[in-house]
Coordinates of C-alpha atoms and ligand atoms in Angstrom, one line a residue:
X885 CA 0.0 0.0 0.0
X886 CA 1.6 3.3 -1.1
X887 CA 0.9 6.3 1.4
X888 CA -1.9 7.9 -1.2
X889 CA -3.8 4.5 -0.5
X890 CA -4.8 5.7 3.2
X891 CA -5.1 9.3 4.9
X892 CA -3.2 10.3 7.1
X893 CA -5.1 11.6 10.6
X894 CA -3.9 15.2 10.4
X895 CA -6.0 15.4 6.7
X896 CA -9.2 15.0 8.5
X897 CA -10.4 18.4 9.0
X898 CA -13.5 17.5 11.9
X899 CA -13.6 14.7 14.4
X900 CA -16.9 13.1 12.4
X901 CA -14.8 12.9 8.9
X902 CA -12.0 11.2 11.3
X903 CA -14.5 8.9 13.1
X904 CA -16.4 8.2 9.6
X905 CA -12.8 6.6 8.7
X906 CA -12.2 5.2 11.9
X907 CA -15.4 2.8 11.3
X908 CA -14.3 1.9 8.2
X909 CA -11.7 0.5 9.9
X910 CA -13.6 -1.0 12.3
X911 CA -17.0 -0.4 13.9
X912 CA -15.7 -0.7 17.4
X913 CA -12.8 2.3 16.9
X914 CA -14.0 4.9 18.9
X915 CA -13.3 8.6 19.6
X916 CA -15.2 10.9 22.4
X917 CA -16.1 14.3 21.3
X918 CA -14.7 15.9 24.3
X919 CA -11.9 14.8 26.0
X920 CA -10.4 18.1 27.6
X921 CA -10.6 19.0 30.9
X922 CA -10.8 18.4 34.7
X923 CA -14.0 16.8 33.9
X924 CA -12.5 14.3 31.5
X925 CA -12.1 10.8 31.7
X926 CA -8.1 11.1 31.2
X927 CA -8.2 12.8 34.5
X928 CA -9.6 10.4 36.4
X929 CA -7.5 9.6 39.6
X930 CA -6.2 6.2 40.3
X931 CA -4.6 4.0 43.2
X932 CA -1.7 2.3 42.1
X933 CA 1.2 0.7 44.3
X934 CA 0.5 2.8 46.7
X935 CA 0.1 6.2 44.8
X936 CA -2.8 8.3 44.0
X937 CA -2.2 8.8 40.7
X938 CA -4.2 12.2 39.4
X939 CA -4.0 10.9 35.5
X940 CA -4.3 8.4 33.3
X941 CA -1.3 9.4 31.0
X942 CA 2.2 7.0 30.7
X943 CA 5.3 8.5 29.2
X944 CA 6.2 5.4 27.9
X945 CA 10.2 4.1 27.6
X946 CA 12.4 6.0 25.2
X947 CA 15.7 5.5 24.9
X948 CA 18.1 8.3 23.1
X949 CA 21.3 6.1 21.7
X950 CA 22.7 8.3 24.0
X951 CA 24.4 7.7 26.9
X952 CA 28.9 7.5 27.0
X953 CA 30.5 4.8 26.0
X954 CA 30.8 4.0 30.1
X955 CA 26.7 3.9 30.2
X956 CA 25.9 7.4 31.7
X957 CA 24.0 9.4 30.8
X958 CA 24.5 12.4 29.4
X959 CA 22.7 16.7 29.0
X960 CA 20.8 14.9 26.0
X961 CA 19.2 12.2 27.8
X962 CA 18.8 14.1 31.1
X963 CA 16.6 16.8 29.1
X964 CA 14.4 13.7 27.8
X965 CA 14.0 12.7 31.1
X966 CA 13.2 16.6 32.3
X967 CA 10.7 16.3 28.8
X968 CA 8.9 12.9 30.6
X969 CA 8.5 14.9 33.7
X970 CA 7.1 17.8 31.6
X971 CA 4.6 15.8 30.3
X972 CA 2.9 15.8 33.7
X973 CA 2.2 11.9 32.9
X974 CA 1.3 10.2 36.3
X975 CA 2.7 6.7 35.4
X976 CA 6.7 7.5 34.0
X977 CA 6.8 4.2 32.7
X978 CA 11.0 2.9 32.9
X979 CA 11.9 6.1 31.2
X980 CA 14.5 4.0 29.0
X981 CA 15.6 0.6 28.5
X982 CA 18.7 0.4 30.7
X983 CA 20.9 -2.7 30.0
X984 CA 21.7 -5.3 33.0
X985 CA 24.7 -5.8 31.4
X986 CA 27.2 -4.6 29.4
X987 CA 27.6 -7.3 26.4
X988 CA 23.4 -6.9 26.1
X989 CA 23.1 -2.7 24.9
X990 CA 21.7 -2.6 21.7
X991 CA 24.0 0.3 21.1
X992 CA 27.0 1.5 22.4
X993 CA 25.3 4.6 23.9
X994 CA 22.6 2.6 25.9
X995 CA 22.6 3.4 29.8
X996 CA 24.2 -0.2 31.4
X997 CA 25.2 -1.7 34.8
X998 CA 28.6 -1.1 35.3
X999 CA 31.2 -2.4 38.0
X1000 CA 30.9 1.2 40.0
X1001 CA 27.5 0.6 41.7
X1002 CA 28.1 4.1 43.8
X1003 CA 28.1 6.1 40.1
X1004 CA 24.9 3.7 39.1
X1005 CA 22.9 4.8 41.9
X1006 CA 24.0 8.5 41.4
X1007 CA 23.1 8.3 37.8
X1008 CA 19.7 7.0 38.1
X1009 CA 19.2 9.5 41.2
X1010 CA 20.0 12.2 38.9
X1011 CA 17.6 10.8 35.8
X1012 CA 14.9 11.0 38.7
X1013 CA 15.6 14.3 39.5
X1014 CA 15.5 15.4 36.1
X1015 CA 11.7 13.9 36.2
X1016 CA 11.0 16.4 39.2
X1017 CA 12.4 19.3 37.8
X1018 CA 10.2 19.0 34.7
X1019 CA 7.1 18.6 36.5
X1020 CA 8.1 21.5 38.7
X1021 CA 9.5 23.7 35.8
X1022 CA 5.7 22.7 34.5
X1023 CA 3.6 22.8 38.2
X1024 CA 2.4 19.4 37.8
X1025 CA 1.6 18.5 41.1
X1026 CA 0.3 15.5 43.1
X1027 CA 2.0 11.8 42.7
X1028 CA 4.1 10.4 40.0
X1029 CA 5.0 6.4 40.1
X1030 CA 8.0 6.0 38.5
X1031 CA 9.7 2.8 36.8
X1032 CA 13.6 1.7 35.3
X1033 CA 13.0 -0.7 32.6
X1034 CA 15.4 -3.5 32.7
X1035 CA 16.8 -4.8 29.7
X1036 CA 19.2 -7.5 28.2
X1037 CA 18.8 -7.1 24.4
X1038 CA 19.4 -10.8 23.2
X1039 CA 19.6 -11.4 19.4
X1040 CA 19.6 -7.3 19.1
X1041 CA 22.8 -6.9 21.1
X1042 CA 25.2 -4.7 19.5
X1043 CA 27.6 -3.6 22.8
X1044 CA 29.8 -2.1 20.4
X1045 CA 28.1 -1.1 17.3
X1046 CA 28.2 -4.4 14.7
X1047 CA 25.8 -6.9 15.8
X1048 CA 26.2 -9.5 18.9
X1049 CA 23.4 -10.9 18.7
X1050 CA 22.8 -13.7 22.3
X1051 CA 19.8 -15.7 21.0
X1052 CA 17.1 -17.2 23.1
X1053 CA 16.1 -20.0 20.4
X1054 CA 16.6 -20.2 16.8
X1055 CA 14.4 -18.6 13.9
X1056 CA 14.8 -19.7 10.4
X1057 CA 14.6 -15.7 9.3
X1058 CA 15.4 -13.5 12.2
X1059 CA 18.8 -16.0 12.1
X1060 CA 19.3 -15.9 8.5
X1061 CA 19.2 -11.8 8.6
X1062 CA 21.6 -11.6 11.4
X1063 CA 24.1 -14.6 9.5
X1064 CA 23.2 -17.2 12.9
X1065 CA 24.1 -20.7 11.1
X1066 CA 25.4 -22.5 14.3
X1067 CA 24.9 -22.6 18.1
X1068 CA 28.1 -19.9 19.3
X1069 CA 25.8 -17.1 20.0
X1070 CA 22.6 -19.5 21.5
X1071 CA 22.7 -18.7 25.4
X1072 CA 22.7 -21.8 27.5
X1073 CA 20.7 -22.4 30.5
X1074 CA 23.5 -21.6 32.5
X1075 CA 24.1 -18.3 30.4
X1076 CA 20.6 -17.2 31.3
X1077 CA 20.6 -17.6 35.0
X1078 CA 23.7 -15.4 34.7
X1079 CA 21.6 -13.0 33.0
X1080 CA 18.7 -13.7 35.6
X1081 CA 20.7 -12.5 38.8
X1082 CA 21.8 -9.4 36.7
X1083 CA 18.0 -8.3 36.8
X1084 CA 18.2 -8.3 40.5
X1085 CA 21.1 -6.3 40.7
X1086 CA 20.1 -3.6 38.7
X1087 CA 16.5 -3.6 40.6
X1088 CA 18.6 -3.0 43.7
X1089 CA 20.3 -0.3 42.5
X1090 CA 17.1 1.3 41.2
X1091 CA 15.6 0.8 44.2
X1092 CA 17.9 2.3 46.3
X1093 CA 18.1 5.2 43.7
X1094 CA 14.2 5.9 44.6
X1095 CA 12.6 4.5 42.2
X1096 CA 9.0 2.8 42.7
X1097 CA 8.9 0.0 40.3
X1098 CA 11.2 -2.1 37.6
X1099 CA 9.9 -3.1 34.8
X1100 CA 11.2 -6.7 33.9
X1101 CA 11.1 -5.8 29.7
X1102 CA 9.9 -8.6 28.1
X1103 CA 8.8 -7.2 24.5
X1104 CA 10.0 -6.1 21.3
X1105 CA 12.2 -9.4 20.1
X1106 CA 14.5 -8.7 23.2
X1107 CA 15.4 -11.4 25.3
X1108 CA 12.8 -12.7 27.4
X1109 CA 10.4 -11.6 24.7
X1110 CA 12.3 -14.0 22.2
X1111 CA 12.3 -16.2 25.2
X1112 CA 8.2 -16.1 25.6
X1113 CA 8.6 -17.7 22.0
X1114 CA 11.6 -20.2 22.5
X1115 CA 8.9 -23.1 21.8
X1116 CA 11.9 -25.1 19.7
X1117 CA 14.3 -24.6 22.6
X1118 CA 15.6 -27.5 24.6
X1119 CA 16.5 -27.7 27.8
X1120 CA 14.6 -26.1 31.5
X1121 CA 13.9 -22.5 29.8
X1122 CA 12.3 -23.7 26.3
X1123 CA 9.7 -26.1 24.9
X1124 CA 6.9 -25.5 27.4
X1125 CA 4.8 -22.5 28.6
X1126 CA 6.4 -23.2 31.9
X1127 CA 9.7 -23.4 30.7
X1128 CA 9.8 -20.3 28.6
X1129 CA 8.5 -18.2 30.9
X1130 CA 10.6 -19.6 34.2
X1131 CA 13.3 -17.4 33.6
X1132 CA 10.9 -14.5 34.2
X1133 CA 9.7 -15.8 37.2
X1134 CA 12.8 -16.5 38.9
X1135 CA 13.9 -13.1 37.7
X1136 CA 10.3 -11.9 39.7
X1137 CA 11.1 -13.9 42.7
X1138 CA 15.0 -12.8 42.8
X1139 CA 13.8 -9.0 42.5
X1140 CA 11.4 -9.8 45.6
X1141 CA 14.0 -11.4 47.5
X1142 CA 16.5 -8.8 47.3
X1143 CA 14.4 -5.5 47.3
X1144 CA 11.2 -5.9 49.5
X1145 CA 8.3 -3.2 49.0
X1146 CA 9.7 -2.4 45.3
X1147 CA 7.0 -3.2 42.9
X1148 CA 7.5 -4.9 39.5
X1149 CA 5.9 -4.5 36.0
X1150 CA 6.1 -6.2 33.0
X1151 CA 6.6 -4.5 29.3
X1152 CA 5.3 -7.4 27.1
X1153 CA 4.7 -8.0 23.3
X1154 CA 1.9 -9.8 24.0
X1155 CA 0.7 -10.4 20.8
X1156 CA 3.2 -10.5 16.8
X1157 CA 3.0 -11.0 13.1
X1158 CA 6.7 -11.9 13.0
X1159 CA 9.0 -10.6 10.5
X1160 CA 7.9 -8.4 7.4
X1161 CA 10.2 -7.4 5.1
X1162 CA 10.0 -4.6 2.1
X1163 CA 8.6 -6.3 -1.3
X1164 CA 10.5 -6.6 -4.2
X1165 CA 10.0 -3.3 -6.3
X1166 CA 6.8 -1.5 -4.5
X1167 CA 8.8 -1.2 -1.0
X1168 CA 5.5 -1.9 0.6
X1169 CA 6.0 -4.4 3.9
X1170 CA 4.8 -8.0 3.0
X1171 CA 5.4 -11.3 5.7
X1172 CA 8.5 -12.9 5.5
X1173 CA 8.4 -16.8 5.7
X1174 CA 5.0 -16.9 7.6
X1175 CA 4.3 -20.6 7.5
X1176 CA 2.7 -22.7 10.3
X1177 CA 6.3 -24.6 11.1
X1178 CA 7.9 -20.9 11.8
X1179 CA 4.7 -20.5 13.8
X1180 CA 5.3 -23.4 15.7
X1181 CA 9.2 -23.5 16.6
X1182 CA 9.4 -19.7 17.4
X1183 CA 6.6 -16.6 18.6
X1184 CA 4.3 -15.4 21.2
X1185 CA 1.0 -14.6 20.9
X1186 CA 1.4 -15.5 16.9
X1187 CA -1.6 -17.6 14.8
X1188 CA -1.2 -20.4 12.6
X1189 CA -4.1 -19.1 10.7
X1190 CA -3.3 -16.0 9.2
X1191 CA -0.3 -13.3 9.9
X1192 CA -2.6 -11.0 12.0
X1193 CA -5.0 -13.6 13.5
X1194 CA -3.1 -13.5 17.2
X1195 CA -3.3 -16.3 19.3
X1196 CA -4.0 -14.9 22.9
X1197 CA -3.9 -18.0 24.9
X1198 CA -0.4 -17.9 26.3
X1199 CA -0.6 -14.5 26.6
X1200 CA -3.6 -14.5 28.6
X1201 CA -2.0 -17.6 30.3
X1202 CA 1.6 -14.8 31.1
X1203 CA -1.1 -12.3 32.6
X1204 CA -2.5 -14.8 35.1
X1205 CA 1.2 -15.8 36.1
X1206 CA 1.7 -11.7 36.6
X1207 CA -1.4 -11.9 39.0
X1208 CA -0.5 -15.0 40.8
X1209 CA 3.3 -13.5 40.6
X1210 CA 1.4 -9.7 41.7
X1211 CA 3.0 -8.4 39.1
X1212 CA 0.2 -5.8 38.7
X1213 CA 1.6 -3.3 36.2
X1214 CA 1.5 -4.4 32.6
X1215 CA 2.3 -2.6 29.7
X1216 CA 1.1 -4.1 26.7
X1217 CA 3.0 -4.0 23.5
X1218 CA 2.9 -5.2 20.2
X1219 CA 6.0 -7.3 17.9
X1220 CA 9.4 -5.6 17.4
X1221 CA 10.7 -2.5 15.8
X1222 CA 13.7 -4.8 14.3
X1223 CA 11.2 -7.2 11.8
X1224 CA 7.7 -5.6 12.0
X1225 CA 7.8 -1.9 12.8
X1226 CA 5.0 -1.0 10.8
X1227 CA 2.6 -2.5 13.8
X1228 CA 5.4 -2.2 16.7
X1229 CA 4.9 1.9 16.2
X1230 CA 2.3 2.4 13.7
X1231 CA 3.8 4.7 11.1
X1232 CA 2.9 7.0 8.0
X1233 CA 6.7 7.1 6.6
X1234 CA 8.7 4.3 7.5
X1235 CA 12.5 4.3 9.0
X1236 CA 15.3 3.8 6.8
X1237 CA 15.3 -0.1 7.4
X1238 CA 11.9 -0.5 7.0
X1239 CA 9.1 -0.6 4.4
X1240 CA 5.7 1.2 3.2
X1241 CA 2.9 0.4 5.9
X1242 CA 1.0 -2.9 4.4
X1243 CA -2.2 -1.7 5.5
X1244 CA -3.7 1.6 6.8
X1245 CA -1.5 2.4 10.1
X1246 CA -4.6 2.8 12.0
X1247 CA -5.8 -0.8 11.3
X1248 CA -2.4 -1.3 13.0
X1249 CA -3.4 1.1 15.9
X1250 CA -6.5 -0.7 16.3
X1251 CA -4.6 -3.6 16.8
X1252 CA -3.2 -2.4 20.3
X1253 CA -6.2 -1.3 21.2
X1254 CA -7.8 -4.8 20.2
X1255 CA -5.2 -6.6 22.5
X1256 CA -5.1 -4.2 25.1
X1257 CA -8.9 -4.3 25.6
X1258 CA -8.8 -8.2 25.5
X1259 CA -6.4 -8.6 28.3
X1260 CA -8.3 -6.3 30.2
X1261 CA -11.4 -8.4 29.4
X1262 CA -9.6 -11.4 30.2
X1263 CA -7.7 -9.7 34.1
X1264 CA -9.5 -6.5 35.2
X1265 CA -7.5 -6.4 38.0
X1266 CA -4.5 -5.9 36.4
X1267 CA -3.4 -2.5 36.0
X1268 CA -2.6 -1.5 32.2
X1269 CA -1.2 0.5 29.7
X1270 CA -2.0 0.9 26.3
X1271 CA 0.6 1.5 23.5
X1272 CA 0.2 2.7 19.6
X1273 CA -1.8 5.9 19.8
X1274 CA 1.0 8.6 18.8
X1275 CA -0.5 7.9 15.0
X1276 CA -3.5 9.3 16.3
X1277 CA -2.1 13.0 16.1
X1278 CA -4.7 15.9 16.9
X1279 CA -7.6 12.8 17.7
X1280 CA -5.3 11.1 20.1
X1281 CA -7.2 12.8 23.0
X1282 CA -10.7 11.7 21.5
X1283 CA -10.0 7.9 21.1
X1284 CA -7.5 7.8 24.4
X1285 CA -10.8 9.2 26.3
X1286 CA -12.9 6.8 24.6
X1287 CA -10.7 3.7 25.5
X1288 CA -10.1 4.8 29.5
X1289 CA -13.8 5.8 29.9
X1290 CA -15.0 2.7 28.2
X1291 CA -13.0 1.0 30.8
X1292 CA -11.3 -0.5 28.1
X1293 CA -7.3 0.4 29.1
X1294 CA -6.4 1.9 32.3
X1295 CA -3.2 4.3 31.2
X1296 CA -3.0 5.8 27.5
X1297 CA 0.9 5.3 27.3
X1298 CA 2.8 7.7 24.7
X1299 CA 5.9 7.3 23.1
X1300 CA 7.1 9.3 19.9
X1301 CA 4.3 12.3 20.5
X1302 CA 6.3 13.0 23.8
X1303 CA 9.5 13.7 22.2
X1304 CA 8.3 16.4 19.8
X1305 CA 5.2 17.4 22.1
X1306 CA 6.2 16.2 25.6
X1307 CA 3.4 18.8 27.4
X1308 CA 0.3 17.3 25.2
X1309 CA -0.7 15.3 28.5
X1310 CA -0.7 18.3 30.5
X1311 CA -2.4 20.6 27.7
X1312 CA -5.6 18.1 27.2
X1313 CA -6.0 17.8 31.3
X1314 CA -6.1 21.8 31.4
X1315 CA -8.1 22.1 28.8
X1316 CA -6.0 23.9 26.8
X1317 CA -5.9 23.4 22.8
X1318 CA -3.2 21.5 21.1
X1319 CA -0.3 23.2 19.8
X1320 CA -0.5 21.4 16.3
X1321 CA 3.0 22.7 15.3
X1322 CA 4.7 19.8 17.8
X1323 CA 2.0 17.3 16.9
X1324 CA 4.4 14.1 16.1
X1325 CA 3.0 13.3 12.4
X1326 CA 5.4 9.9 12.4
X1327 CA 7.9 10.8 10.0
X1328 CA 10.0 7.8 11.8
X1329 CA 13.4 10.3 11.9
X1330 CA 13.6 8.8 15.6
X1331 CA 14.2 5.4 14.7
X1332 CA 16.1 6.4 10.8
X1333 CA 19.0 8.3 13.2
X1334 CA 19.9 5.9 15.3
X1335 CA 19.7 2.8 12.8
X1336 CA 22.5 5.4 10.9
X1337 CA 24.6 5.8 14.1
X1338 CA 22.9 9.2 15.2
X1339 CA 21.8 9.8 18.7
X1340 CA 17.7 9.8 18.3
X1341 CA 15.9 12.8 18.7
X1342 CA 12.6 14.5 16.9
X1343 CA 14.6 16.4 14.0
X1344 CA 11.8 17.7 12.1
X1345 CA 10.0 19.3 15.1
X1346 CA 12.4 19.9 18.2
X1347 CA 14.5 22.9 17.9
X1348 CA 17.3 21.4 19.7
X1349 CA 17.6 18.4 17.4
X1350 CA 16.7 20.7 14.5
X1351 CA 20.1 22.8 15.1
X1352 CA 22.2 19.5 15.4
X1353 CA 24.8 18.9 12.4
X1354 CA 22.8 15.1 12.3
X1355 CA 19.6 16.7 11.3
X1356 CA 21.2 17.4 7.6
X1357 CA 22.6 13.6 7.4
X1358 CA 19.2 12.4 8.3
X1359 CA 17.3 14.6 5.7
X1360 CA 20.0 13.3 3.1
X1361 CA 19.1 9.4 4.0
X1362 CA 15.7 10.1 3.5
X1363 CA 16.0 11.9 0.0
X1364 CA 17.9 9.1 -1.3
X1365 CA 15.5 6.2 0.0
X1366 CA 12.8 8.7 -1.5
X1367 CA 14.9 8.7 -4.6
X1368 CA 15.4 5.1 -4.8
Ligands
FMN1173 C1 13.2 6.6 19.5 C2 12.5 5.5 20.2 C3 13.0 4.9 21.3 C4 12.3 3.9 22.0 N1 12.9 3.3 23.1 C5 12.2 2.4 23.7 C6 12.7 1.8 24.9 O1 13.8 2.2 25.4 N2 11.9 0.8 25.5 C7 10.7 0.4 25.1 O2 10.1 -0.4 25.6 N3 10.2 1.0 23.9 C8 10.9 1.9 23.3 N4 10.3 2.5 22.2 C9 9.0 2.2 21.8 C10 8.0 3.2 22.4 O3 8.0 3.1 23.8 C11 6.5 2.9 21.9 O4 6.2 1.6 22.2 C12 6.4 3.1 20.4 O5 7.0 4.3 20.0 C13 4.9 3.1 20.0 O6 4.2 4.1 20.8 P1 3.9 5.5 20.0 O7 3.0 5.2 18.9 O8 3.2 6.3 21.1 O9 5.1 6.1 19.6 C14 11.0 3.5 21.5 C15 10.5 4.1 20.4 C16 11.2 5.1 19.7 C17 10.6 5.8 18.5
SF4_1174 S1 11.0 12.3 14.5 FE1 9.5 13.5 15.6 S2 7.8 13.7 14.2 FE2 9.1 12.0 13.5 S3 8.3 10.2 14.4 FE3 9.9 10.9 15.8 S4 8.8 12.2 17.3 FE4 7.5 11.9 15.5

């Protein structure tokens, strides 16, 4: 599908032409005519680990490719942080994926564990400052629950900058792409408890930072994603349900052990289409090597059926585990920005490594909100957080207020419209109207800069990243794709 084939949200000019096209995708896509406001349903309070939280906003995780080479952080990604506290988001969900260790950063520039616990814990203490200052800078008062994602990047490690990958299991594609012919980088069961008690360090270390929850990532194709999926694995951590997900429980049960009263949430892809990749000629995304054996060695939440027809057993089997585990906080994600990014963050122009959208990106929004409002179907008592509605643009507000008010979601997470419009939480719980020039219309230069080796950032719309010498690289890699 070419982009002329669908419109994108910013072309509707009222809220009935946008929800005319929003039943076209689907008669269930909803979008409230008024979501601004004390009165609104985005503003409606919420107990959570022991909070009062005054919204139902996330700033979701968003990691810069910017941190030093020792896995600190830097003035760029403490002003992202100060951005997530200006949002005025009551949930600060992991603020970035932070690796547990060293040899599993997907970039060289991703925040780590490192041998100097003292400069960890100051680090992290001054990310969470950064959080504070923006709210104050902002006067968003009341609570805030705050989380570190926890990370080990698996078969997207690249500590270094080339590739090293650490698979959980093999896949006849994902391996192929990365060159995997042979067992060297398959991680044994000995390799993954290893990586296990890693978890519980760096939850230590958050915790004694000040922060209120970890999030034990488990999404987007990293490790205990890909391990969720690891049905062709042998050995105690593949083959079964039980098996694939016992790493995460020990990981749970260590994090409880060592730091009592911290809670623990869960980022999960809990539903996937697998790998696309760009067709032949038209650039538009098609499956890769979807066929019922790939199905059946390697995914989670993936049907035999058809590419999109998600199985939700397991992963409604994983959110009954989190309850029996408490592991109340869910955020609920979608595939992998590596092999399917068209769904992972629904997209009008694609990244450099990716490909035209297949189908009309909000049948791919819909999608989260399909899953999202199934596992809250399925475990009410769970608390969770919705992903995919930065597509959305100036209706976000209207369909996030439909989903919370409809009970359907419990936190509207955002990603990509918070780094070029990080106040839009703040602006639709005033009241105030939306500043449309910061409105994130996905032009995906987020994810094309750091794919090139460029620290990520909003080029086209944040002044700072605007000025930088990378914007003019990033402009030329897209005129040539364009040109291609
Ligand atoms: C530049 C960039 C960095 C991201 N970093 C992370 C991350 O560190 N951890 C994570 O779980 N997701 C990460 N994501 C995914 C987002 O959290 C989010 O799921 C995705 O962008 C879709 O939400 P959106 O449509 O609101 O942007 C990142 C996305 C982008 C564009
Ligand atoms: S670069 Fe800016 S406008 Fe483009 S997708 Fe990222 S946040 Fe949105």
């Amino acid at each position: 599908m070419s982009r002329d084939r669908f419109v994108p949200p910013g072309h509707f000019r009222d809220l009935d032409s946008f929800r005319e096209a929003l039943r076209g995708v689907d008669p269930g896509f909803g979008a409230d005519p008024s979501p601004f406001g004390a009165d609104s349903a985005l503003a409606r309070p919420l107990e959570v680990a022991g909070k009062h939280l005054s919204n139902r906003f996330t700033a979701h995780p968003m990691e810069g490719w910017d941190g030093t080479a020792e896995g600190r952080p830097t003035e760029l990604t403490l002003r992202r942080w100060r951005r997530f506290g200006r949002s005025g988001a009551a949930l600060i969900w992991g603020g970035e994926a932070f690796a547990v260790r060293e040899d599993g950063r997907a970039n060289p520039n991703q925040l780590h564990l490192h041998a100097d616990h003292g400069a960890v814990v100051a680090d992290l203490r001054a990310l969470l400052a950064e959080i504070e200052l923006g709210r104050s800078e902002v006067g968003a008062d009341g609570d805030v629950l705050v989380g570190l994602q926890l990370t080990h990047s698996g078969r997207w490690s690249r500590p270094v900058g080339p590739p090293a990958p650490r698979i959980a299991a093999h896949h006849p594609v994902l391996d192929a792409r990365l060159g995997i012919d042979d067992d060297a980088t398959l991680l044994t069961d000995d390799d993954l408890r290893a990586i296990g008690a890693c978890y519980v360090d760096a939850a230590r270390l958050a915790q004694e930072a000040g922060f209120d929850f970890v999030d034990v990532k488990a999404c987007h194709g990293y490790l205990l994603h890909e391990l969720l999926g690891a049905k062709g694995r042998e050995g105690a951590y593949g083959g079964s349900f039980a098996n694939r997900t016992r790493l995460f429980v020990e990981i749970v049960a260590g994090i409880r052990a060592a730091c009592p009263g911290l809670a623990i949430g869960v980022r999960v892809s809990l539903a996937d289409v697998g790998p696309f990749r760009p067709a032949p000629g038209s650039r538009i995304g098609e499956p890769d090597g979807f066929t019922a054996d790939v199905v059946e060695a390697a995914g989670f939440g993936r049907g035999r059926a058809d590419v999109y027809a998600f199985d939700l057993d397991e992963p409604f089997a994983f959110l009954q585990l989190c309850e029996q585990l408490d592991v109340r906080l869910v955020n609920v994600t979608l595939g992998s920005p590596y092999y399917c990014p068209h769904l992972q963050r629904p997209a009008a122009y694609p990244p450099s490594d990716g490909y035209l959208p297949p189908e009309d990106p909000l049948a791919s929004v819909f999608r989260h909100l399909q899953v999202v409002r199934a596992a809250k179907a399925h475990c009410p008592d769970l608390v969770l957080v919705g992903t995919g509605y930065t597509y959305l643009q100036e209706w976000l507000p209207h369909v996030a207020h439909h989903e919370v008010a409809q009970g359907h979601v419990d936190f509207v997470g955002l990603g990509r419209m918070l780094l070029s419009y990080p106040e839009l939480p703040l602006d639709v719980l005033r009241g105030d109207a939306l500043r449309k020039k910061l409105i994130c219309r996905t032009f995906s230069d987020c994810t094309t800069a750091p794919r090139n080796g460029m620290v990520s950032g909003c080029y086209p719309l944040d002044d700072l990243y605007r000025a930088r010498p990378e914007a003019a690289r990033v402009r030329a890699i897209k005129q040539a794709r364009t040109a291609r």
